[in-house]
Coordinates of C-alpha atoms and ligand atoms in Angstrom, one line a residue:
X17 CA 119.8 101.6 151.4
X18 CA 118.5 99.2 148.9
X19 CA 119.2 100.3 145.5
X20 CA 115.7 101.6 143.7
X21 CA 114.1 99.3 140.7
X22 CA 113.0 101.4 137.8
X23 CA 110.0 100.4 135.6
X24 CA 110.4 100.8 131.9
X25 CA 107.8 101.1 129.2
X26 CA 107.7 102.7 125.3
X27 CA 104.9 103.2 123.0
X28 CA 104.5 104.1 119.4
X29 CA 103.1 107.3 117.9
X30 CA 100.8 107.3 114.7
X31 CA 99.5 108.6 111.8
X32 CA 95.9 108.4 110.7
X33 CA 96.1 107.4 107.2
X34 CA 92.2 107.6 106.7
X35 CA 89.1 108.2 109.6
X36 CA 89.6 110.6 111.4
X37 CA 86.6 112.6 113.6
X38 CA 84.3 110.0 111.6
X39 CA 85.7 107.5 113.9
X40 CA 84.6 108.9 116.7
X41 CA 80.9 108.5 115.5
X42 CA 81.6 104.3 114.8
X43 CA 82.9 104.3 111.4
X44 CA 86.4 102.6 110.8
X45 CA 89.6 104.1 110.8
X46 CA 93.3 102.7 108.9
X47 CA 96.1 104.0 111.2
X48 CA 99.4 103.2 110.9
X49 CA 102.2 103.3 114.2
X50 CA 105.5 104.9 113.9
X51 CA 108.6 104.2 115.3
X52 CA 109.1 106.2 117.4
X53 CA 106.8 107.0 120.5
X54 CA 107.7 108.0 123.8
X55 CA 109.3 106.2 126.6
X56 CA 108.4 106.3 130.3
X57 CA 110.5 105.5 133.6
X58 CA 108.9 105.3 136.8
X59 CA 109.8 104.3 140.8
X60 CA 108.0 103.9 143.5
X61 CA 108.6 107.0 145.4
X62 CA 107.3 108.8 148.9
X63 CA 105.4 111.3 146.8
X64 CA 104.1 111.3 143.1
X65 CA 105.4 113.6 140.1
X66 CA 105.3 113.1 136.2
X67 CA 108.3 114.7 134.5
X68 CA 107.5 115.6 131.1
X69 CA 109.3 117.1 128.7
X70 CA 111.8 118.8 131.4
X71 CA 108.5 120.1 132.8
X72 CA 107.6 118.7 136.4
X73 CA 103.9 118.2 137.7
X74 CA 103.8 117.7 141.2
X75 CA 100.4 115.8 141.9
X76 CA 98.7 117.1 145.3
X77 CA 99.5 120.5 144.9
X78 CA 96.8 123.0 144.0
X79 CA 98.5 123.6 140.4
X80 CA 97.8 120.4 139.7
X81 CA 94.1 120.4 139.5
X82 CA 94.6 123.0 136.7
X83 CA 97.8 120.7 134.9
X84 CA 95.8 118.1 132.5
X85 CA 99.5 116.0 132.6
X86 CA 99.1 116.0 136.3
X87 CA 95.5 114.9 136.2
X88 CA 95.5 112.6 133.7
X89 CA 98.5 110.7 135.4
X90 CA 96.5 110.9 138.5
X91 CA 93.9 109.2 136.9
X92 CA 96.3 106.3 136.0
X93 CA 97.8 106.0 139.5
X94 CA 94.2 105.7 140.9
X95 CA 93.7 102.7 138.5
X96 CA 96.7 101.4 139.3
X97 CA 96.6 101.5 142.9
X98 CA 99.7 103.1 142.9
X99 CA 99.7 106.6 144.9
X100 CA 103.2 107.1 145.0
X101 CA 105.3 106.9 141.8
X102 CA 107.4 109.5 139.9
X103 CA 107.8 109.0 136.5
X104 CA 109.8 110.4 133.6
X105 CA 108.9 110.9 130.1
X106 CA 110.8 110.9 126.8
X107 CA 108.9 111.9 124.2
X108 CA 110.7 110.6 120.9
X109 CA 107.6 113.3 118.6
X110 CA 106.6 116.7 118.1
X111 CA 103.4 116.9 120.6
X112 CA 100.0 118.9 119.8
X113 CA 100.6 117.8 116.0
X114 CA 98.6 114.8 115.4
X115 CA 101.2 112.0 115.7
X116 CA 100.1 110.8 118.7
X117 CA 102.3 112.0 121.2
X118 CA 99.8 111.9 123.6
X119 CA 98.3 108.4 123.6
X120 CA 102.0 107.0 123.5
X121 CA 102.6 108.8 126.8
X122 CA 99.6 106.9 128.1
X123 CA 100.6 103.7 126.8
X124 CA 104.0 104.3 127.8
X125 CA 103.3 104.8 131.4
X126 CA 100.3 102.6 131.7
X127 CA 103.1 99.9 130.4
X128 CA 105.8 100.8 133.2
X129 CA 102.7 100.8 135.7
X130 CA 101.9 97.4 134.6
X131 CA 105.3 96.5 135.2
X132 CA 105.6 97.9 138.9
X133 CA 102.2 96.3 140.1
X134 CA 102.9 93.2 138.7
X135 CA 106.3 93.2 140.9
X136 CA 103.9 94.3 143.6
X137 CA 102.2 91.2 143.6
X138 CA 98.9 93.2 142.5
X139 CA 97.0 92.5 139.4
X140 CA 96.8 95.7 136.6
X141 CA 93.7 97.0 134.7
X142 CA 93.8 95.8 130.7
X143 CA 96.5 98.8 129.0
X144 CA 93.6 99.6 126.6
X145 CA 91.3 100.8 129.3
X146 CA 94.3 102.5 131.4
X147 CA 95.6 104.0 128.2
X148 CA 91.7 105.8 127.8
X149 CA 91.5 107.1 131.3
X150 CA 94.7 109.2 130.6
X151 CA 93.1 110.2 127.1
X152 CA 90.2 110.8 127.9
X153 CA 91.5 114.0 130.5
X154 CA 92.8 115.3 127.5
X155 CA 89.8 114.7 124.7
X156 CA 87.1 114.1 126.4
X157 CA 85.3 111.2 123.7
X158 CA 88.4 110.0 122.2
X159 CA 87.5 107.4 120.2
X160 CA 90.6 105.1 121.2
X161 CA 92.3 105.1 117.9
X162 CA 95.2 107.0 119.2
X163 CA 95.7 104.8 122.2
X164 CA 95.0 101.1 119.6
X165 CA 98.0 102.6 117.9
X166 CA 99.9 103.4 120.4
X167 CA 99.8 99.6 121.6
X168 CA 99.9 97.9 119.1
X169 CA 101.4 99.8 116.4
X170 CA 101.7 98.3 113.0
X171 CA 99.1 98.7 110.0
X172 CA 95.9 98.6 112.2
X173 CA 91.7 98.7 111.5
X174 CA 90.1 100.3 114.6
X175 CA 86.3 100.5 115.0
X176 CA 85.4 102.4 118.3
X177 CA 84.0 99.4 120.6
X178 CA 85.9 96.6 118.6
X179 CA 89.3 95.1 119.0
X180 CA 91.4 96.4 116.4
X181 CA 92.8 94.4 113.8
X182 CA 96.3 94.0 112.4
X183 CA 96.2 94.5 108.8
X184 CA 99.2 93.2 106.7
X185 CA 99.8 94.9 103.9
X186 CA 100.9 93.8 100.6
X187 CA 103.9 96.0 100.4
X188 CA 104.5 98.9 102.6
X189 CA 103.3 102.4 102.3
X190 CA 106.3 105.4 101.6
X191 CA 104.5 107.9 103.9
X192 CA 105.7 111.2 104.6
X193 CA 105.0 113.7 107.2
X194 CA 105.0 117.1 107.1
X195 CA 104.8 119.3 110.2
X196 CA 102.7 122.4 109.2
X197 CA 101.3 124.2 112.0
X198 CA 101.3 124.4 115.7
X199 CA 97.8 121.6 116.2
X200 CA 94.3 122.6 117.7
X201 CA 93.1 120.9 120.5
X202 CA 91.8 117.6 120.1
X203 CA 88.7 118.1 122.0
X204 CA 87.7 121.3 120.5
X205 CA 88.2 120.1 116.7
X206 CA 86.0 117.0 118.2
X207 CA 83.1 119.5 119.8
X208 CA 83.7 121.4 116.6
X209 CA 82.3 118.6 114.5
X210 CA 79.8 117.7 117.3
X211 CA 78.2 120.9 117.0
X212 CA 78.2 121.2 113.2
X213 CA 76.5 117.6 113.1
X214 CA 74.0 118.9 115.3
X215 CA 73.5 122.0 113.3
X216 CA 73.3 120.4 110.0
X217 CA 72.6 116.4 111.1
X218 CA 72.0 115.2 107.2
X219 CA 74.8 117.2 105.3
X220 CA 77.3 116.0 108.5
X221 CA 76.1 112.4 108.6
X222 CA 76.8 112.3 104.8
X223 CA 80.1 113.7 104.8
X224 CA 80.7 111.0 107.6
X225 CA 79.5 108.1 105.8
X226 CA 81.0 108.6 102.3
X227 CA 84.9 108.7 105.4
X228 CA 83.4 105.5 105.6
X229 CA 83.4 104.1 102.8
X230 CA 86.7 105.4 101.8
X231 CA 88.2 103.9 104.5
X232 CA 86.6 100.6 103.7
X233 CA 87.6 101.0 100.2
X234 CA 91.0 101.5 101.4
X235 CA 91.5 98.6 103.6
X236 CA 91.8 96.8 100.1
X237 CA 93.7 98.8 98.2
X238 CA 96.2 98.1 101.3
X239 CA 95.7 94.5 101.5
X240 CA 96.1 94.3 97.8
X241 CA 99.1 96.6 97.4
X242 CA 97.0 99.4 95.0
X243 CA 98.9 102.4 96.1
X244 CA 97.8 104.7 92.9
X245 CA 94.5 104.2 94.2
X246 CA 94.8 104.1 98.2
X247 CA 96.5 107.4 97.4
X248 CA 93.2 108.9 95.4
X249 CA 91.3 107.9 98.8
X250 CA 93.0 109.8 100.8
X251 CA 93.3 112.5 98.8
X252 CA 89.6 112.2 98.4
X253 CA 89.3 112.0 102.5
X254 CA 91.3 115.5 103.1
X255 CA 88.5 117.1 100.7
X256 CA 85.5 115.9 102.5
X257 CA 88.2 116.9 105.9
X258 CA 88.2 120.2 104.5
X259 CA 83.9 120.2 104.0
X260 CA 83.6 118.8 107.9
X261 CA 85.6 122.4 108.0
X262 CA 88.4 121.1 110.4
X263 CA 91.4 121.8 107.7
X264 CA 93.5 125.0 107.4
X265 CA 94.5 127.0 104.1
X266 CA 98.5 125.9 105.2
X267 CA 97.2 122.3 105.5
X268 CA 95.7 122.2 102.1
X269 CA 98.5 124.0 100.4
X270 CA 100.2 121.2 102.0
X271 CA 98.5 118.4 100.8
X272 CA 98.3 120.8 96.9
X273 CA 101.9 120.9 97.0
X274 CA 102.6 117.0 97.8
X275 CA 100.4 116.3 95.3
X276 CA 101.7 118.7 92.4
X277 CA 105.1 117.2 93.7
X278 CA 104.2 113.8 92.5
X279 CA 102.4 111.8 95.5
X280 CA 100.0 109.5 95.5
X281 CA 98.1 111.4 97.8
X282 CA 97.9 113.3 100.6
X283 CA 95.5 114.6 103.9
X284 CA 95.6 116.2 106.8
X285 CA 96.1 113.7 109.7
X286 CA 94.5 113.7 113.1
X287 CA 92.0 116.2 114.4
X288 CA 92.9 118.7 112.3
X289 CA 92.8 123.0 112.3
X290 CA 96.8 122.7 112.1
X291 CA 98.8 119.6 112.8
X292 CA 100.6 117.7 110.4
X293 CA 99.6 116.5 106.4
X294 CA 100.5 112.8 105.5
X295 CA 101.7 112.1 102.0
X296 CA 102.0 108.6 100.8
X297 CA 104.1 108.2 97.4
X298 CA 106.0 105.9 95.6
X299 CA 109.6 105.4 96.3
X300 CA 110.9 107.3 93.4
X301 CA 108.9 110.2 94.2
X302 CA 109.5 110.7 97.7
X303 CA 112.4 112.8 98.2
X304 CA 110.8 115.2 95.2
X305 CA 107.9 115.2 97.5
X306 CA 110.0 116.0 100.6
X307 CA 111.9 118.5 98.5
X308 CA 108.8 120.2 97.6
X309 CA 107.7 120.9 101.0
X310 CA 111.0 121.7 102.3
X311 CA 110.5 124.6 99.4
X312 CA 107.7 125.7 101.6
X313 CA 110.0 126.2 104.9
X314 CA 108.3 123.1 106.2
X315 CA 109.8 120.7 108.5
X316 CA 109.4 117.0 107.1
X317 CA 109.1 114.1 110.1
X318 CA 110.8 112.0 111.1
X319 CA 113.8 114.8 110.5
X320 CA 116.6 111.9 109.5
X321 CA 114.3 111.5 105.8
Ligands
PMV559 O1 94.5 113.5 118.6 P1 94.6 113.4 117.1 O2 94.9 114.7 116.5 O3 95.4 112.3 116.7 O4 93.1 113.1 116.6 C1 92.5 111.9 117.0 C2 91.5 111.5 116.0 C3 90.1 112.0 116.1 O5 89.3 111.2 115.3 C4 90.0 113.4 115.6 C5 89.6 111.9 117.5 C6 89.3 110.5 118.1 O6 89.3 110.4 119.3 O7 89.2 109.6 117.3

Protein backbone atom coordinates (compact mmCIF):
# COMPACT_ATOMS: atom_id res chain seq x y z
CA UNK A 1 0.00 0.00 0.00
CA UNK A 2 1.28 3.38 -1.06
CA UNK A 3 2.10 5.45 1.84
CA UNK A 4 -0.73 8.36 2.39
CA UNK A 5 0.29 12.24 1.48
CA UNK A 6 -0.89 14.57 4.17
CA UNK A 7 -1.86 18.25 3.32
CA UNK A 8 -0.72 20.82 5.75
CA UNK A 9 -2.00 24.33 6.39
CA UNK A 10 -1.95 27.08 9.53
CA UNK A 11 -3.54 30.33 10.00
CA UNK A 12 -3.36 33.21 12.39
CA UNK A 13 -5.92 34.31 15.01
CA UNK A 14 -6.67 38.03 15.81
CA UNK A 15 -7.54 40.69 17.72
CA UNK A 16 -9.81 43.58 16.65
CA UNK A 17 -8.02 46.53 17.84
CA UNK A 18 -10.83 49.02 16.71
CA UNK A 19 -14.37 48.12 14.41
CA UNK A 20 -15.98 45.80 15.51
CA UNK A 21 -20.06 45.09 14.59
CA UNK A 22 -19.63 48.70 12.76
CA UNK A 23 -17.79 46.74 10.27
CA UNK A 24 -20.25 44.74 9.42
CA UNK A 25 -22.35 47.78 8.22
CA UNK A 26 -19.11 49.04 5.68
CA UNK A 27 -17.17 51.16 7.99
CA UNK A 28 -13.36 50.11 8.45
CA UNK A 29 -11.87 48.06 10.90
CA UNK A 30 -7.76 47.91 12.29
CA UNK A 31 -7.08 44.24 13.18
CA UNK A 32 -4.13 42.92 14.06
CA UNK A 33 -3.07 38.78 13.55
CA UNK A 34 -1.50 36.82 16.25
CA UNK A 35 0.81 34.25 16.21
CA UNK A 36 -0.68 31.71 16.86
CA UNK A 37 -3.79 30.27 14.95
CA UNK A 38 -4.64 26.88 14.27
CA UNK A 39 -3.17 24.27 12.12
CA UNK A 40 -5.02 21.79 9.94
CA UNK A 41 -3.97 18.22 8.46
CA UNK A 42 -5.99 16.51 5.96
CA UNK A 43 -5.93 13.13 3.46
CA UNK A 44 -7.77 12.05 1.04
CA UNK A 45 -9.80 9.39 2.61
CA UNK A 46 -12.80 6.78 1.67
CA UNK A 47 -15.16 8.76 3.89
CA UNK A 48 -15.07 12.49 5.26
CA UNK A 49 -14.57 13.55 9.03
CA UNK A 50 -13.19 16.84 10.74
CA UNK A 51 -11.42 16.15 14.01
CA UNK A 52 -11.56 19.12 16.09
CA UNK A 53 -10.42 19.66 19.27
CA UNK A 54 -10.39 15.73 20.06
CA UNK A 55 -13.98 15.96 19.00
CA UNK A 56 -14.92 13.96 15.74
CA UNK A 57 -17.77 15.04 13.16
CA UNK A 58 -18.52 12.41 10.92
CA UNK A 59 -20.11 14.18 7.81
CA UNK A 60 -23.14 12.09 6.34
CA UNK A 61 -24.50 11.03 9.34
CA UNK A 62 -27.74 12.56 10.67
CA UNK A 63 -25.81 14.33 13.66
CA UNK A 64 -24.16 16.09 11.35
CA UNK A 65 -26.84 18.29 9.99
CA UNK A 66 -27.22 19.55 13.59
CA UNK A 67 -22.92 19.89 14.10
CA UNK A 68 -22.19 23.60 12.60
CA UNK A 69 -18.17 22.11 12.39
CA UNK A 70 -19.53 19.35 10.35
CA UNK A 71 -21.56 21.60 8.13
CA UNK A 72 -19.34 24.28 7.69
CA UNK A 73 -16.51 21.83 6.63
CA UNK A 74 -19.08 20.39 4.30
CA UNK A 75 -19.49 23.51 2.79
CA UNK A 76 -15.72 23.63 2.10
CA UNK A 77 -15.41 20.11 0.62
CA UNK A 78 -18.33 21.10 -1.79
CA UNK A 79 -16.20 24.08 -2.96
CA UNK A 80 -13.42 22.21 -3.18
CA UNK A 81 -14.67 19.27 -5.03
CA UNK A 82 -13.31 17.18 -2.53
CA UNK A 83 -16.01 14.66 -0.96
CA UNK A 84 -13.72 12.54 0.79
CA UNK A 85 -11.07 14.00 3.12
CA UNK A 86 -10.55 13.77 6.88
CA UNK A 87 -8.93 16.44 8.44
CA UNK A 88 -7.51 17.25 11.84
CA UNK A 89 -7.38 20.45 13.68
CA UNK A 90 -4.98 22.05 16.24
CA UNK A 91 -6.25 24.86 17.57
CA UNK A 92 -3.10 26.93 19.00
CA UNK A 93 -6.41 29.68 20.90
CA UNK A 94 -9.05 29.67 23.36
CA UNK A 95 -12.27 29.41 20.94
CA UNK A 96 -15.76 31.28 21.47
CA UNK A 97 -13.49 34.28 22.84
CA UNK A 98 -13.03 36.66 20.15
CA UNK A 99 -9.52 35.84 18.94
CA UNK A 100 -10.42 34.32 16.03
CA UNK A 101 -10.29 30.80 16.51
CA UNK A 102 -12.81 30.21 14.17
CA UNK A 103 -11.79 32.03 10.93
CA UNK A 104 -8.19 30.38 11.45
CA UNK A 105 -9.79 26.99 11.33
CA UNK A 106 -11.27 28.04 7.99
CA UNK A 107 -8.20 29.44 6.71
CA UNK A 108 -6.37 26.65 7.88
CA UNK A 109 -8.30 23.99 6.18
CA UNK A 110 -9.24 26.01 3.10
CA UNK A 111 -5.17 26.20 2.90
CA UNK A 112 -4.51 22.30 3.29
CA UNK A 113 -7.61 21.93 0.68
CA UNK A 114 -5.74 24.20 -1.58
CA UNK A 115 -2.94 22.10 -1.26
CA UNK A 116 -4.61 18.65 -2.04
CA UNK A 117 -6.49 19.95 -5.23
CA UNK A 118 -3.73 21.48 -6.51
CA UNK A 119 -1.90 17.93 -6.28
CA UNK A 120 -5.06 16.75 -7.86
CA UNK A 121 -4.49 18.46 -10.83
CA UNK A 122 -7.81 20.61 -10.09
CA UNK A 123 -7.87 24.33 -9.82
CA UNK A 124 -9.11 25.73 -6.01
CA UNK A 125 -11.65 28.63 -5.29
CA UNK A 126 -9.65 32.09 -3.99
CA UNK A 127 -8.93 31.22 0.18
CA UNK A 128 -10.93 34.43 0.84
CA UNK A 129 -14.14 33.24 -0.55
CA UNK A 130 -13.60 29.44 0.80
CA UNK A 131 -12.52 30.87 4.18
CA UNK A 132 -16.36 32.83 4.08
CA UNK A 133 -18.33 29.79 3.16
CA UNK A 134 -17.04 28.08 6.40
CA UNK A 135 -17.75 31.44 8.32
CA UNK A 136 -20.51 32.24 7.20
CA UNK A 137 -22.26 28.62 8.84
CA UNK A 138 -21.18 29.94 11.91
CA UNK A 139 -22.21 33.96 11.66
CA UNK A 140 -24.36 34.20 9.27
CA UNK A 141 -23.14 38.10 7.75
CA UNK A 142 -19.68 37.94 8.85
CA UNK A 143 -18.17 40.80 7.59
CA UNK A 144 -14.84 38.88 6.58
CA UNK A 145 -12.59 40.68 9.02
CA UNK A 146 -11.95 37.59 10.91
CA UNK A 147 -11.17 35.44 7.95
CA UNK A 148 -8.68 38.87 6.18
CA UNK A 149 -6.84 38.27 9.42
CA UNK A 150 -6.68 35.02 9.51
CA UNK A 151 -4.74 35.14 5.97
CA UNK A 152 -3.00 37.53 6.06
CA UNK A 153 -2.15 38.39 9.50
CA UNK A 154 -0.08 41.32 10.26
CA UNK A 155 -1.34 44.97 11.05
CA UNK A 156 -4.30 44.97 8.55
CA UNK A 157 -7.30 47.85 7.27
CA UNK A 158 -10.38 45.78 6.26
CA UNK A 159 -13.38 47.44 4.67
CA UNK A 160 -16.22 44.80 3.99
CA UNK A 161 -16.10 44.40 -0.02
CA UNK A 162 -12.38 45.78 -0.33
CA UNK A 163 -9.09 44.05 -0.32
CA UNK A 164 -7.57 44.61 2.90
CA UNK A 165 -4.58 46.52 3.22
CA UNK A 166 -1.35 45.86 5.11
CA UNK A 167 -0.66 48.66 7.36
CA UNK A 168 3.00 49.08 8.70
CA UNK A 169 3.21 50.54 11.67
CA UNK A 170 5.73 52.85 12.96
CA UNK A 171 6.63 50.82 15.96
CA UNK A 172 4.70 47.97 17.22
CA UNK A 173 1.78 47.93 19.56
CA UNK A 174 2.45 46.12 23.40
CA UNK A 175 -1.13 44.58 23.37
CA UNK A 176 -2.35 42.44 25.91
CA UNK A 177 -5.18 40.10 26.22
CA UNK A 178 -7.20 39.27 28.74
CA UNK A 179 -9.61 36.31 28.77
CA UNK A 180 -12.70 37.39 30.76
CA UNK A 181 -15.68 35.43 30.09
CA UNK A 182 -16.92 32.36 28.31
CA UNK A 183 -17.93 34.60 24.54
CA UNK A 184 -21.59 34.98 23.11
CA UNK A 185 -22.26 33.94 19.87
CA UNK A 186 -21.11 35.84 17.05
CA UNK A 187 -24.32 35.81 15.25
CA UNK A 188 -26.47 36.70 17.99
CA UNK A 189 -24.31 39.77 19.30
CA UNK A 190 -24.52 40.63 15.29
CA UNK A 191 -28.65 40.22 15.08
CA UNK A 192 -28.41 41.94 18.53
CA UNK A 193 -27.15 45.13 16.87
CA UNK A 194 -29.23 44.49 13.78
CA UNK A 195 -32.32 44.68 15.70
CA UNK A 196 -31.34 47.67 17.85
CA UNK A 197 -30.48 49.60 14.54
CA UNK A 198 -33.68 48.83 13.34
CA UNK A 199 -35.32 49.86 16.52
CA UNK A 200 -33.57 53.09 16.95
CA UNK A 201 -31.98 53.62 13.08
CA UNK A 202 -30.60 57.43 14.03
CA UNK A 203 -29.15 56.85 17.62
CA UNK A 204 -27.50 53.27 16.06
CA UNK A 205 -26.23 54.79 12.85
CA UNK A 206 -24.53 57.55 15.04
CA UNK A 207 -22.90 55.38 17.37
CA UNK A 208 -21.67 53.52 14.15
CA UNK A 209 -20.37 56.36 12.41
CA UNK A 210 -18.44 58.22 15.22
CA UNK A 211 -16.54 53.68 15.24
CA UNK A 212 -15.79 55.16 12.19
CA UNK A 213 -14.14 57.80 12.60
CA UNK A 214 -12.17 56.44 15.35
CA UNK A 215 -10.98 53.91 13.44
CA UNK A 216 -9.91 56.24 10.74
CA UNK A 217 -8.37 58.40 13.27
CA UNK A 218 -6.54 55.48 14.41
CA UNK A 219 -5.00 54.27 11.30
CA UNK A 220 -2.65 57.37 11.84
CA UNK A 221 -1.91 57.32 15.06
CA UNK A 222 -0.56 53.72 13.97
CA UNK A 223 1.19 54.76 10.96
CA UNK A 224 2.68 57.61 12.92
CA UNK A 225 3.64 55.68 16.08
CA UNK A 226 1.11 57.95 18.59
CA UNK A 227 0.41 55.26 20.99
CA UNK A 228 -0.86 57.85 23.93
CA UNK A 229 -3.42 58.67 21.60
CA UNK A 230 -4.30 55.34 19.57
CA UNK A 231 -4.81 54.14 23.16
CA UNK A 232 -7.57 57.15 24.00
CA UNK A 233 -9.40 55.74 20.66
CA UNK A 234 -9.83 52.62 21.75
CA UNK A 235 -10.69 53.40 24.90
CA UNK A 236 -13.07 55.75 23.41
CA UNK A 237 -14.44 52.73 21.02
CA UNK A 238 -15.25 50.20 24.13
CA UNK A 239 -17.52 53.24 25.46
CA UNK A 240 -19.53 53.75 22.41
CA UNK A 241 -19.20 49.33 22.48
CA UNK A 242 -20.79 49.52 25.69
CA UNK A 243 -23.80 52.20 24.23
CA UNK A 244 -24.31 49.66 20.99
CA UNK A 245 -25.08 47.52 24.50
CA UNK A 246 -22.87 44.50 23.36
CA UNK A 247 -20.32 44.80 26.47
CA UNK A 248 -20.62 43.08 29.95
CA UNK A 249 -20.11 44.63 33.51
CA UNK A 250 -16.80 41.94 33.80
CA UNK A 251 -15.64 43.40 30.36
CA UNK A 252 -15.69 46.84 31.52
CA UNK A 253 -14.22 46.24 34.81
CA UNK A 254 -11.68 44.77 32.57
CA UNK A 255 -10.95 47.43 30.41
CA UNK A 256 -11.39 50.04 34.19
CA UNK A 257 -8.81 48.01 35.69
CA UNK A 258 -6.15 47.97 32.60
CA UNK A 259 -6.58 51.41 32.49
CA UNK A 260 -6.22 52.39 36.33
CA UNK A 261 -3.25 49.87 35.91
CA UNK A 262 -1.51 52.29 33.59
CA UNK A 263 -2.49 51.33 29.84
CA UNK A 264 -2.96 53.24 27.11
CA UNK A 265 -6.16 51.90 26.53
CA UNK A 266 -8.29 49.28 26.48
CA UNK A 267 -11.83 47.62 24.74
CA UNK A 268 -13.53 44.76 24.45
CA UNK A 269 -12.55 42.88 21.29
CA UNK A 270 -14.74 41.02 18.92
CA UNK A 271 -18.49 40.64 19.06
CA UNK A 272 -18.67 41.19 22.41
CA UNK A 273 -21.34 40.09 25.58
CA UNK A 274 -18.12 38.17 27.10
CA UNK A 275 -15.03 37.31 25.21
CA UNK A 276 -11.82 38.82 25.68
CA UNK A 277 -10.64 42.82 26.55
CA UNK A 278 -7.49 44.08 24.56
CA UNK A 279 -5.12 46.41 26.33
CA UNK A 280 -2.45 48.20 24.53
CA UNK A 281 0.39 49.85 26.77
CA UNK A 282 3.68 50.94 26.82
CA UNK A 283 6.43 48.56 27.45
CA UNK A 284 7.09 49.67 30.93
CA UNK A 285 3.66 49.28 31.87
CA UNK A 286 2.77 46.09 30.73
CA UNK A 287 3.55 43.57 33.16
CA UNK A 288 1.76 46.12 35.92
CA UNK A 289 -1.03 45.91 33.55
CA UNK A 290 -0.92 42.13 33.35
CA UNK A 291 -0.35 42.09 37.08
CA UNK A 292 -3.46 44.03 37.62
CA UNK A 293 -5.64 41.63 35.86
CA UNK A 294 -4.11 38.59 37.18
CA UNK A 295 -5.38 40.46 40.65
CA UNK A 296 -8.73 39.89 39.16
CA UNK A 297 -8.30 35.92 38.78
CA UNK A 298 -8.04 36.61 35.11
CA UNK A 299 -6.19 34.56 32.65
CA UNK A 300 -3.91 36.92 30.46
CA UNK A 301 -3.23 35.47 26.61
CA UNK A 302 -1.01 34.36 25.18
CA UNK A 303 -0.34 32.43 28.81
CA UNK A 304 3.77 32.52 28.30
CA UNK A 305 3.46 36.77 29.00
O1 LIG B 1 -16.23 36.64 15.81
P1 LIG B 1 -15.70 37.80 16.57
O2 LIG B 1 -16.04 37.76 18.02
O3 LIG B 1 -14.26 38.02 16.30
O4 LIG B 1 -16.45 39.10 15.99
C1 LIG B 1 -16.28 39.46 14.66
C2 LIG B 1 -16.45 40.92 14.47
C3 LIG B 1 -17.86 41.42 14.24
O5 LIG B 1 -17.72 42.73 13.72
C4 LIG B 1 -18.67 41.49 15.54
C5 LIG B 1 -18.63 40.56 13.24
C6 LIG B 1 -18.12 40.64 11.82
O6 LIG B 1 -18.45 39.73 11.04
O7 LIG B 1 -17.40 41.59 11.47
Amino acid sequence: MGAVTTYRGHAAGKVILLGEHAVVYGSPALVVGLDRGASAELQLSDMAELSLGGARHPLGSAASAESLPARAFQALLQLFSAPHVTARVTLELPPGAGLGASAAIGVALARALTELTLARGLSAPPLAEAALAWENVFHGNASGVDTAAAEHGGYLWFRRGSAPEQLQPAQPLTLLVALVQSGASTRQMVEGVAARRAAQPARVEALLAEIGVLVEAARLCLLAGEHAQLGQLMSRNHRLLVELGVSTPALDHAVNVAEAAGALGAKLTGAGGGGCVVALASAAQAARVHEAWRGLGLSCWPPSS
